[in-house]
XYZ file of C-alpha atoms in Angstrom:
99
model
C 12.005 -7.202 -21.958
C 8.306 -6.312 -21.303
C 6.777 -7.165 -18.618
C 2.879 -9.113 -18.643
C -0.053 -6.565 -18.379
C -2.827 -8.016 -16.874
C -5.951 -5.682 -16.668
C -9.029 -7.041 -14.520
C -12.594 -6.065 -14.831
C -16.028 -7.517 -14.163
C -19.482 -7.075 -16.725
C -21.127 -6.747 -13.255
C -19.381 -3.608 -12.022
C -20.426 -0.288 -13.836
C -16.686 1.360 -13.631
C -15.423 -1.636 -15.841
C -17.863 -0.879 -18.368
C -16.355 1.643 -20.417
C -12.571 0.387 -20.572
C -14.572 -3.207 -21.250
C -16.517 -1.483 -24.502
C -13.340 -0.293 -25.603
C -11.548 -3.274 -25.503
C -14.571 -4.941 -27.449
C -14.269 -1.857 -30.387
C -10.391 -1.772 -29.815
C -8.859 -4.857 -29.874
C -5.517 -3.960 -30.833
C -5.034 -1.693 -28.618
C -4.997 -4.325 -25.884
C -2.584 -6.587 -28.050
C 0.097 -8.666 -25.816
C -2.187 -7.351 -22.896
C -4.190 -10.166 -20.341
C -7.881 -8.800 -20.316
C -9.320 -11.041 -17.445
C -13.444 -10.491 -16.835
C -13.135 -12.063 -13.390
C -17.243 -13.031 -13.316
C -16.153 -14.961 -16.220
C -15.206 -18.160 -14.543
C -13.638 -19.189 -10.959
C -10.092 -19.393 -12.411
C -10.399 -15.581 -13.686
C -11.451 -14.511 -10.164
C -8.787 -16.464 -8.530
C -6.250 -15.222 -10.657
C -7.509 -11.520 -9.246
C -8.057 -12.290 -5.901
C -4.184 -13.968 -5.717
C -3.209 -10.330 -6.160
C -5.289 -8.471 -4.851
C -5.330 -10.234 -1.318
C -1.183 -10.151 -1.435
C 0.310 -7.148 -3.624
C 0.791 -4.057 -1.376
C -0.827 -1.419 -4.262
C -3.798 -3.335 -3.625
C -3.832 -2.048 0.345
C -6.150 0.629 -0.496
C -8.826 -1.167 -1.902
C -8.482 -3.167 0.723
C -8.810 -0.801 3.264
C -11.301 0.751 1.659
C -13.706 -2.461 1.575
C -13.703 -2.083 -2.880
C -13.073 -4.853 -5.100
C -10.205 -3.111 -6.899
C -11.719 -3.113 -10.569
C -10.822 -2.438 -12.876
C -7.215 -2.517 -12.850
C -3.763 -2.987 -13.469
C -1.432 -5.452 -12.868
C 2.035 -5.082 -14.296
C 4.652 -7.754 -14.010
C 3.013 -9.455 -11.371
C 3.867 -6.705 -8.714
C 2.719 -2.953 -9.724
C -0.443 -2.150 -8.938
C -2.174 0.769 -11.542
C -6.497 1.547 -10.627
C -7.939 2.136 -14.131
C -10.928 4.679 -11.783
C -10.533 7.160 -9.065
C -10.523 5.019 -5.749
C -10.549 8.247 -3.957
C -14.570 8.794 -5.349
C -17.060 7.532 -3.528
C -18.314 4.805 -6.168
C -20.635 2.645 -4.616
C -21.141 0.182 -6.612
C -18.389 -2.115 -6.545
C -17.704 -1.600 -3.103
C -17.850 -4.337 -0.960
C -20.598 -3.927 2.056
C -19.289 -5.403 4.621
C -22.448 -5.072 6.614
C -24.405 -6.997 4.952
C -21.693 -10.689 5.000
């Protein structure tokens, strides 16, 4: 049995626009895959946040103060950053200074 994919981006944050351009040339290469745009609605970024504030391969984005997009979600549990979150990135990095 496969298990869901669930890949998260945001058209607001520059490291989702690549994998977002080729899912929009590329369709079926995303087929049986969940392609969420979490800016899209509230449900979208619920659905993210739902993970992201409870699944342990989220702790590093976490720690780090970063949204976590775009990425990976794999049955509900495994955890796969489509970037480097070792870079420094900047911009979809949340600054916690300014809240």
């Amino acid at each position: 049995m496969n298990e869901k994919i669930e890949i998260f981006v945001s058209d607001k944050c520059s490291d989702s626009k690549e994998i977002m351009e080729d899912y929009k040339k590329n369709p079926q290469d995303f087929e049986g895959v969940d392609f969420v745009n979490i800016s899209d609605s509230m449900d979208n970024l619920r659905r993210f946040l739902a993970y992201r504030d409870k699944l342990d391969g989220f702790d590093k984005a976490r720690d780090l103060g970063d949204v976590g997009i775009p990425s990976k979600v794999i049955g509900g549990k495994e955890v796969d950053y489509l970037y480097d979150i070792d870079q420094d990135r900047g911009m979809c990095e949340i600054d916690f200074s300014k809240l």
